[in-house]
XYZ file of C-alpha atoms in Angstrom:
591
model
C -28.361 -43.812 -9.786
C -28.782 -44.378 -6.031
C -32.159 -46.055 -5.684
C -35.526 -43.886 -5.227
C -37.259 -44.247 -1.848
C -40.886 -44.464 -2.120
C -43.229 -43.536 0.391
C -46.875 -45.615 0.300
C -50.181 -44.167 0.860
C -52.055 -47.505 0.841
C -55.320 -49.059 2.601
C -54.677 -51.748 5.162
C -57.554 -54.021 5.214
C -58.840 -57.653 6.155
C -62.545 -57.272 4.916
C -61.734 -56.531 1.003
C -59.635 -59.302 -1.010
C -59.476 -56.832 -3.487
C -57.627 -54.197 -1.759
C -56.039 -56.517 0.489
C -54.112 -57.879 -2.769
C -54.036 -54.367 -4.656
C -51.528 -52.549 -2.444
C -48.584 -55.322 -2.041
C -48.955 -55.695 -5.950
C -48.757 -51.861 -6.403
C -45.460 -52.107 -4.570
C -44.310 -55.242 -6.140
C -44.855 -53.527 -9.515
C -41.813 -51.023 -9.097
C -39.714 -53.670 -7.741
C -40.123 -55.861 -10.294
C -40.925 -53.861 -13.537
C -39.222 -50.868 -12.292
C -36.023 -52.226 -13.561
C -32.243 -51.863 -11.706
C -29.041 -50.001 -12.019
C -26.712 -52.704 -13.319
C -23.831 -51.141 -12.457
C -24.563 -50.672 -9.067
C -26.647 -54.293 -8.908
C -29.676 -52.191 -6.920
C -33.186 -51.575 -7.720
C -34.527 -48.683 -9.027
C -37.237 -48.155 -6.562
C -37.316 -49.423 -2.752
C -40.095 -48.519 -0.258
C -39.253 -46.648 2.905
C -42.373 -46.508 4.441
C -46.168 -46.712 4.345
C -49.306 -44.983 6.000
C -52.852 -45.582 5.696
C -54.518 -42.683 3.282
C -57.767 -42.746 4.806
C -56.343 -41.373 8.331
C -55.444 -37.703 8.444
C -52.014 -36.897 7.359
C -50.478 -34.715 10.044
C -47.246 -32.449 10.290
C -45.264 -35.215 11.711
C -46.142 -37.561 8.825
C -45.483 -34.703 6.388
C -41.857 -33.731 8.257
C -40.940 -37.740 7.982
C -42.077 -38.224 4.441
C -39.793 -35.163 3.411
C -36.912 -36.404 5.351
C -36.870 -39.969 4.328
C -38.495 -40.471 0.944
C -37.761 -39.065 -2.664
C -41.457 -39.690 -3.867
C -44.880 -40.327 -2.489
C -47.094 -43.114 -4.532
C -50.759 -42.567 -3.921
C -52.814 -46.131 -4.658
C -53.982 -47.761 -6.657
C -57.583 -48.121 -6.549
C -61.038 -46.507 -7.042
C -59.775 -43.677 -4.514
C -61.969 -41.096 -6.566
C -65.144 -41.364 -4.164
C -66.446 -39.113 -2.099
C -69.060 -41.350 0.576
C -66.238 -43.660 1.490
C -63.853 -41.919 3.930
C -66.172 -38.689 3.683
C -63.862 -35.572 5.187
C -63.802 -31.961 4.051
C -60.045 -31.816 3.796
C -59.659 -33.363 0.449
C -63.119 -34.337 -0.496
C -62.058 -37.798 -1.544
C -60.407 -40.912 0.303
C -56.548 -39.514 0.311
C -57.280 -37.645 3.604
C -54.904 -34.760 3.627
C -55.583 -31.173 3.971
C -54.480 -28.788 1.049
C -51.916 -27.456 3.420
C -50.376 -30.570 4.692
C -50.310 -31.339 0.983
C -48.540 -28.128 -0.025
C -45.915 -29.136 2.846
C -44.584 -32.099 0.608
C -41.368 -31.425 -0.640
C -41.493 -34.356 -2.921
C -43.416 -35.414 -5.944
C -46.457 -37.298 -5.748
C -47.045 -40.632 -8.096
C -50.794 -41.094 -8.724
C -50.797 -44.553 -9.704
C -53.127 -46.613 -11.014
C -56.310 -44.821 -9.637
C -59.836 -45.132 -10.541
C -63.441 -42.924 -10.876
C -65.050 -45.156 -8.445
C -68.831 -43.147 -8.474
C -71.399 -45.637 -8.129
C -74.412 -45.291 -10.499
C -76.814 -42.467 -9.150
C -74.180 -40.775 -7.459
C -73.499 -36.884 -7.750
C -70.830 -34.953 -9.712
C -68.023 -34.205 -7.499
C -67.948 -31.230 -5.526
C -65.912 -28.409 -5.802
C -63.685 -29.036 -3.064
C -62.602 -32.446 -4.619
C -62.142 -30.930 -7.774
C -59.649 -28.023 -6.599
C -57.925 -30.881 -4.242
C -57.204 -33.206 -7.017
C -56.103 -30.451 -9.369
C -53.678 -29.490 -6.406
C -52.580 -33.156 -6.495
C -52.218 -33.466 -10.641
C -49.955 -30.140 -10.237
C -47.787 -31.529 -7.507
C -47.590 -34.870 -9.348
C -44.594 -36.313 -11.438
C -46.933 -39.165 -12.517
C -50.533 -39.079 -12.828
C -51.915 -42.935 -13.886
C -55.219 -43.888 -13.683
C -56.649 -47.754 -14.348
C -59.084 -47.093 -17.417
C -59.484 -44.984 -19.940
C -63.097 -44.296 -18.823
C -61.639 -42.704 -15.356
C -59.199 -40.708 -17.501
C -62.096 -39.144 -19.700
C -64.140 -38.550 -16.458
C -61.176 -37.035 -14.329
C -59.776 -34.976 -17.327
C -63.133 -33.581 -17.799
C -63.424 -32.613 -14.164
C -59.574 -31.378 -14.147
C -59.823 -29.795 -17.349
C -56.715 -31.127 -17.921
C -56.039 -34.490 -19.879
C -52.568 -34.113 -21.336
C -51.038 -35.213 -18.364
C -53.201 -37.800 -17.482
C -51.926 -41.181 -18.549
C -53.188 -44.680 -18.651
C -51.781 -46.911 -15.881
C -53.572 -50.413 -15.679
C -53.967 -52.081 -12.085
C -51.008 -53.817 -11.351
C -53.371 -56.893 -10.559
C -53.911 -57.225 -14.036
C -50.500 -58.238 -14.564
C -50.170 -60.992 -11.784
C -48.377 -63.712 -14.132
C -45.767 -60.708 -15.006
C -44.460 -60.191 -11.321
C -44.701 -63.326 -9.346
C -42.313 -66.417 -10.700
C -45.107 -69.123 -8.945
C -47.584 -67.728 -11.907
C -45.360 -66.995 -14.573
C -45.908 -70.729 -16.163
C -49.094 -71.191 -14.984
C -52.691 -70.677 -16.690
C -55.969 -72.021 -16.008
C -57.241 -74.981 -18.085
C -59.736 -73.400 -20.651
C -60.958 -76.894 -21.193
C -61.953 -77.166 -17.616
C -65.866 -75.890 -16.849
C -65.098 -74.540 -13.532
C -66.213 -70.697 -12.604
C -65.842 -68.944 -9.618
C -68.979 -66.706 -8.744
C -68.707 -63.338 -6.470
C -71.704 -61.242 -6.156
C -73.428 -58.162 -4.372
C -75.588 -55.677 -5.111
C -74.692 -52.904 -3.423
C -77.078 -50.852 -1.078
C -76.106 -47.606 -3.104
C -76.732 -49.669 -6.297
C -80.094 -50.580 -5.012
C -80.603 -46.583 -4.096
C -79.811 -46.252 -7.901
C -83.064 -48.465 -8.755
C -80.916 -51.944 -9.429
C -83.275 -55.230 -8.275
C -81.022 -56.538 -6.062
C -83.754 -59.687 -5.341
C -83.505 -60.780 -8.836
C -79.955 -60.311 -9.773
C -79.208 -62.616 -6.540
C -81.895 -64.941 -7.446
C -80.631 -64.902 -11.174
C -77.148 -65.834 -9.547
C -78.632 -68.822 -7.663
C -80.255 -69.996 -10.755
C -77.368 -69.394 -13.163
C -75.105 -71.949 -10.711
C -78.045 -74.138 -10.562
C -78.221 -74.478 -14.186
C -74.411 -74.644 -14.576
C -74.032 -77.708 -12.297
C -76.815 -79.397 -14.144
C -74.476 -78.528 -17.074
C -71.518 -80.252 -15.513
C -69.795 -76.953 -14.316
C -67.803 -77.065 -11.142
C -69.065 -73.926 -9.294
C -67.026 -72.050 -6.837
C -68.468 -69.299 -4.671
C -65.383 -66.691 -4.049
C -66.958 -63.901 -1.738
C -64.393 -60.871 -1.540
C -66.238 -59.002 1.336
C -68.242 -59.913 4.261
C -70.981 -58.219 2.331
C -70.475 -60.694 -0.321
C -71.502 -63.742 2.377
C -75.105 -63.286 2.169
C -75.493 -64.704 -1.473
C -72.597 -66.973 -0.847
C -74.561 -68.746 1.655
C -77.545 -68.936 -0.430
C -75.250 -70.555 -3.217
C -73.982 -73.202 -0.838
C -77.463 -73.620 0.542
C -79.537 -73.780 -2.693
C -77.223 -75.118 -4.846
C -75.819 -78.520 -4.483
C -72.061 -79.123 -5.316
C -71.064 -75.521 -4.663
C -68.042 -74.583 -2.511
C -67.227 -71.495 -0.622
C -63.924 -70.385 -0.888
C -63.578 -67.345 1.569
C -61.525 -64.874 0.055
C -62.080 -61.939 2.956
C -60.631 -62.022 6.605
C -57.154 -61.566 7.953
C -56.473 -65.454 8.034
C -56.598 -65.592 4.158
C -52.993 -64.547 2.803
C -53.280 -62.169 -0.237
C -51.438 -64.494 -2.574
C -53.308 -67.662 -1.352
C -56.299 -66.100 -2.691
C -54.613 -65.223 -5.812
C -53.173 -69.055 -6.234
C -56.904 -69.918 -5.776
C -57.492 -68.273 -9.615
C -54.509 -69.499 -11.227
C -56.531 -72.846 -11.434
C -60.084 -71.332 -12.381
C -60.316 -70.762 -15.878
C -63.497 -68.299 -15.873
C -65.303 -66.039 -13.322
C -68.762 -64.374 -13.194
C -68.518 -61.404 -10.707
C -69.586 -57.882 -10.134
C -66.640 -56.070 -8.224
C -64.123 -54.528 -9.985
C -61.083 -56.575 -8.494
C -63.157 -59.841 -8.589
C -62.570 -59.371 -12.469
C -59.224 -57.985 -12.596
C -57.212 -60.351 -9.882
C -58.600 -63.354 -12.050
C -57.691 -61.880 -15.368
C -54.220 -61.046 -14.209
C -53.230 -65.063 -13.587
C -55.343 -66.096 -17.022
C -59.213 -66.373 -16.051
C -61.707 -64.987 -18.599
C -63.664 -62.395 -16.433
C -67.466 -62.177 -17.125
C -68.966 -59.216 -15.288
C -72.522 -58.306 -14.317
C -73.162 -54.494 -15.540
C -73.145 -53.191 -11.895
C -70.794 -50.335 -12.038
C -69.390 -48.508 -15.236
C -65.966 -49.801 -14.309
C -66.922 -52.927 -14.993
C -67.621 -51.638 -18.746
C -64.253 -49.688 -18.580
C -62.552 -53.018 -18.033
C -64.004 -54.849 -20.552
C -63.362 -52.514 -22.968
C -59.725 -52.093 -22.336
C -59.072 -55.430 -22.452
C -60.934 -55.441 -25.838
C -63.988 -57.712 -24.901
C -66.817 -55.642 -24.038
C -69.232 -58.621 -24.843
C -68.091 -60.073 -21.450
C -70.291 -57.763 -19.868
C -73.985 -59.086 -18.813
C -76.412 -56.329 -18.750
C -78.874 -56.213 -15.530
C -80.973 -53.472 -16.447
C -84.546 -54.449 -17.848
C -82.983 -55.561 -21.466
C -80.768 -57.894 -19.683
C -84.100 -59.491 -17.672
C -85.899 -60.111 -20.869
C -86.644 -63.476 -22.129
C -84.550 -64.193 -25.191
C -80.799 -64.305 -23.991
C -78.596 -65.008 -26.733
C -75.687 -67.327 -27.210
C -73.593 -64.478 -27.349
C -73.517 -63.508 -23.731
C -73.353 -59.693 -22.605
C -74.372 -56.712 -24.313
C -72.313 -54.050 -25.287
C -74.488 -51.301 -24.151
C -73.152 -51.546 -20.366
C -69.642 -51.019 -21.588
C -67.704 -48.129 -21.545
C -70.538 -46.356 -20.133
C -70.148 -42.616 -19.253
C -70.015 -41.687 -15.443
C -71.163 -38.024 -15.846
C -73.871 -38.596 -13.739
C -72.501 -41.720 -12.217
C -75.007 -43.782 -13.776
C -73.365 -46.435 -16.193
C -75.561 -46.663 -19.706
C -77.225 -50.416 -19.947
C -77.313 -50.707 -16.210
C -80.503 -51.401 -14.073
C -81.652 -48.200 -13.049
C -85.063 -48.412 -13.887
C -86.814 -49.468 -10.712
C -89.645 -52.007 -10.751
C -88.261 -54.610 -13.170
C -90.816 -57.111 -12.151
C -93.026 -55.865 -9.605
C -95.033 -59.033 -9.323
C -93.865 -62.442 -7.827
C -94.674 -63.800 -11.549
C -92.519 -61.354 -13.437
C -89.710 -61.422 -11.198
C -89.703 -65.061 -11.559
C -89.611 -64.442 -15.397
C -86.857 -61.855 -14.738
C -84.668 -63.960 -12.829
C -84.867 -66.813 -15.078
C -83.887 -64.384 -18.328
C -81.052 -63.023 -16.577
C -79.858 -66.504 -15.249
C -79.853 -67.527 -18.671
C -77.679 -64.570 -19.894
C -75.321 -65.334 -17.584
C -74.988 -68.949 -18.650
C -74.961 -68.141 -21.934
C -71.876 -65.586 -21.723
C -69.913 -68.158 -19.802
C -70.774 -71.225 -22.432
C -69.730 -68.428 -25.002
C -66.510 -67.985 -23.507
C -66.200 -71.661 -22.672
C -66.843 -72.211 -26.187
C -63.799 -70.311 -27.498
C -61.811 -70.838 -24.170
C -58.254 -71.086 -25.706
C -58.286 -68.490 -28.031
C -60.090 -66.151 -25.801
C -57.215 -67.095 -23.202
C -54.291 -66.639 -25.739
C -55.830 -63.360 -26.662
C -55.998 -62.109 -23.094
C -52.279 -63.364 -22.202
C -51.439 -60.755 -25.380
C -53.289 -58.058 -23.408
C -51.331 -58.850 -19.923
C -47.973 -58.693 -21.817
C -49.363 -55.245 -23.599
C -50.395 -54.100 -19.983
C -46.899 -55.131 -18.614
C -44.972 -53.142 -21.237
C -47.173 -50.097 -20.316
C -46.519 -50.389 -16.476
C -42.802 -51.033 -17.577
C -42.400 -47.846 -19.596
C -44.463 -45.947 -17.018
C -41.882 -46.491 -14.441
C -39.032 -45.573 -16.732
C -40.764 -42.092 -17.163
C -41.143 -41.954 -13.584
C -37.566 -43.219 -12.831
C -36.050 -40.735 -15.284
C -38.225 -37.526 -13.656
C -37.301 -38.292 -9.863
C -33.799 -37.533 -8.372
C -32.583 -38.893 -5.239
C -32.451 -36.671 -2.283
C -29.838 -35.983 0.053
C -31.302 -37.550 3.194
C -30.163 -37.072 6.475
C -30.056 -40.181 8.660
C -33.484 -40.421 10.837
C -32.814 -40.330 14.787
C -33.370 -43.827 16.498
C -36.803 -42.439 17.559
C -38.014 -42.507 14.183
C -38.012 -46.349 13.288
C -41.269 -48.087 12.548
C -43.644 -45.268 13.361
C -42.134 -42.330 14.899
C -44.445 -40.321 12.482
C -47.460 -41.452 14.233
C -49.587 -44.647 14.802
C -50.424 -44.996 10.988
C -46.441 -45.997 9.685
C -45.333 -48.531 9.667
C -41.877 -49.142 8.500
C -41.605 -51.538 5.577
C -37.836 -51.554 5.169
C -37.429 -55.354 6.357
C -39.591 -56.371 3.225
C -37.134 -55.445 0.878
C -33.706 -56.521 2.912
C -31.832 -59.346 1.167
C -33.739 -59.385 -2.197
C -30.852 -58.870 -4.682
C -31.905 -57.592 -8.367
C -31.189 -59.586 -11.487
C -29.544 -56.836 -14.022
C -30.288 -58.499 -16.800
C -34.163 -58.401 -16.618
C -36.844 -57.893 -14.001
C -36.736 -60.443 -11.271
C -39.775 -61.648 -10.589
C -41.063 -61.838 -7.010
C -40.148 -65.286 -5.198
C -41.985 -67.307 -2.821
C -39.686 -65.932 0.032
C -40.620 -62.521 -0.939
C -44.429 -63.208 -1.228
C -44.402 -65.034 2.378
C -42.616 -61.560 3.755
C -45.013 -59.446 1.970
C -47.701 -61.750 3.151
C -46.476 -61.873 6.850
C -46.451 -58.036 6.858
C -49.779 -57.978 4.852
C -51.256 -60.307 7.980
C -49.992 -58.256 10.488
C -51.554 -55.279 9.136
C -54.680 -56.779 8.256
C -55.470 -58.417 11.803
C -54.452 -55.188 13.398
C -56.800 -53.217 11.348
C -59.497 -56.389 11.918
C -59.051 -55.969 15.761
C -59.346 -52.397 15.225
C -62.452 -52.997 13.371
C -63.882 -54.905 15.840
C -63.217 -52.468 18.731
C -64.457 -49.650 16.899
C -67.989 -51.739 15.964
C -67.903 -52.888 19.750
C -67.789 -49.017 20.300
C -70.389 -48.390 17.928
C -72.842 -51.080 19.523
C -71.831 -49.184 22.908
C -72.951 -46.150 21.722
C -75.986 -47.166 20.062
C -77.385 -49.416 22.754
C -76.209 -45.782 25.096
C -78.258 -43.897 22.584
C -81.057 -46.256 22.638
C -80.917 -46.243 26.371
C -81.133 -42.547 26.448
C -83.756 -42.344 23.893
C -85.733 -44.645 25.700
C -85.367 -43.023 29.164
C -86.537 -39.817 27.430
C -89.335 -41.566 25.950
C -90.355 -42.824 29.602
C -89.644 -39.352 31.206
C -91.812 -37.800 28.101
C -94.403 -40.136 28.465
C -94.648 -39.733 32.519
C -94.572 -36.055 32.122
C -97.378 -36.454 29.064
C -99.222 -38.664 31.771
C -98.908 -36.364 34.619
C -100.154 -33.430 32.157
C -103.023 -35.574 31.008
C -104.240 -36.076 34.700
C -103.536 -32.859 35.895
C -105.830 -31.273 33.046
C -108.360 -33.907 34.257
C -108.427 -32.549 37.752
C -108.209 -29.053 36.931
C -111.500 -30.092 34.600
C -112.838 -32.000 37.890
C -112.205 -28.893 39.938
C -113.726 -26.425 37.708
C -116.901 -28.294 36.781
C -117.047 -28.713 40.919
C -116.648 -24.692 40.719
C -119.432 -24.520 38.445
C -121.806 -26.755 40.123
C -121.161 -24.769 43.411
C -121.991 -21.539 41.598
C -125.222 -22.708 40.129
C -126.213 -23.864 43.577
C -125.608 -20.973 45.400
C -127.429 -19.449 42.570
C -130.615 -21.642 42.967
C -130.271 -21.541 46.875
C -130.139 -17.524 46.450
C -133.710 -17.923 44.212
C -135.138 -20.322 46.556
C -134.334 -17.696 49.489
C -136.481 -15.147 47.580
C -139.223 -17.513 46.731
C -138.928 -18.210 50.499
C -139.174 -14.637 51.400
C -141.850 -13.577 48.859
C -144.250 -16.378 50.299
C -143.574 -15.925 53.575
C -144.696 -12.018 52.755
C -147.627 -13.844 51.147
C -148.578 -15.598 54.174
C -148.124 -12.536 56.420
C -150.753 -10.615 54.072
C -153.221 -13.776 53.980
C -152.734 -13.940 57.892
C -153.488 -10.210 58.132
C -156.280 -10.627 55.858
C -157.889 -13.407 58.051
C -157.630 -11.351 60.677
C -159.672 -8.613 59.547
C -162.217 -11.336 58.048
C -162.537 -12.533 61.765
C -163.197 -9.360 62.863
C -166.130 -8.819 60.151
C -167.864 -12.461 60.048
C -168.785 -15.109 62.134
C -166.324 -17.218 63.822
C -166.993 -20.231 61.841
C -166.369 -18.958 58.440
C -163.265 -17.257 59.683
C -161.693 -20.513 60.794
C -162.835 -22.277 57.655
C -161.225 -19.533 55.517
C -158.060 -19.818 57.623
C -157.944 -23.133 57.755
C -157.854 -23.193 53.975
C -155.574 -20.420 53.429
C -152.909 -22.418 56.201
C -153.277 -25.571 54.257
C -152.463 -23.735 50.349
C -149.387 -22.114 52.395
C -148.309 -25.141 53.563
C -148.895 -26.922 50.569
C -146.531 -24.251 48.435
C -143.870 -24.499 50.835
C -143.352 -28.182 50.803
C -143.047 -27.990 47.145
C -140.668 -24.952 47.395
C -138.406 -27.169 49.454
C -138.866 -30.459 47.268
C -137.845 -28.311 44.588
C -134.594 -26.876 46.516
């Protein structure tokens, strides 16, 4: 049968090592475990092109996919999440409208996806429910990466029969790559890689980030004191803060930075191929090391970590970080099972630190950090005590996961048929459907399958894929830097606008206050003038009255002078004049 040509929706990234590894590994799982046509000597699956699933899928992209591919692969990853790449086209991370989705004439392959809701997040809304249901209806295969996600998404969609278990391909790395096939970390070595971050979404749900981060530092210090070699392996720029603390506060801790376009996806995998134990709180910080033989101890920060531990048969690998994990009396058995297989119906994992205030004072915080650190150390030492047996058991689990993957790919192959394709016009090469499309044909050129079994990816295949991933990651990093620079400019402009608006408002307020003060002074002056006018009028009345009285008195004096002797009249007139003058002076002083 002719090779089936696949179009892959992935996430080209530089800042998250888990995603950087995931998507090339998905393609390599199809190439290696998808088998080959022994008669034709061709692989059953090849990849035609890829596109970033977080960018909107437009009509041109749909037209190109229909013309060049036999099926569309979505994933893997925790794509069922509404606040990462939020949009109202689909309601989850794959940004495609229902209309564009219906325009795809080829079947979908939903591959190793997961329910990625964080603790405390709400139920998925009706838009997402309807969109994912449409995806399921158009799918030839709908595989989820853990049984917990199968349960929650089955309940969401009202459909469980068509949802199948497809472990994340990062969990079977030693079954895909020749350089890893004969390698396994030495479980007798006391070496542990630590990745740690309590995300703001987890803090919002009540996790005590300060105590968990402090406990991680204290655990590293205890481990170093017990002769362990401790590596800090930040997967994401957000992990860098805790990593810096580990290096600065614990003597002997070495940092191996895994994020950034300059870190090849396989070089990071190669690091874990020599690390027998890991402690972390990200999904792929556990799955990738597991895929090369490491024993993963998880901090119970997300339900998916419990799901993973349950599916590999070791729920005790999960260390609780809720109140029960921060009480003294850690046992040598390591993690507790209460956080394993937790339900996500409300987005809250059972047994997680969802109760705020675990130790609100300095003393209790310190005691909680000591208790949690002791649990982390106990879990690692318990794993170390049975390291060889655990490693063999986990190797059997990886082999089982590889078998499940191979069977699923065989089913996918049998359900699909190559389509008759027209040769694309020259203008379509390497991205004619828009800037989000990149041609991946060159990565499989010259790779001859092995008819008698899966052909593991060799060093030259890895280098070719790493070159592609690095180029895409670097362009994404540049785009991210430009976006951040534009965002900073926008923030600066917004701040300048706000400050200018505040200045104008302050000036307007001051002018209004001054105007009100002047108006008040004016009103007071008018009131005073009116008062003075009234006073003057009253004085005029009094003066008029006194003048009338003086006139009457003068007339009386004249009458007296006529009736009496001149001396008596003069004395009386002098007294009257004196009295009148005195009263006039007093009236004037009052005015």
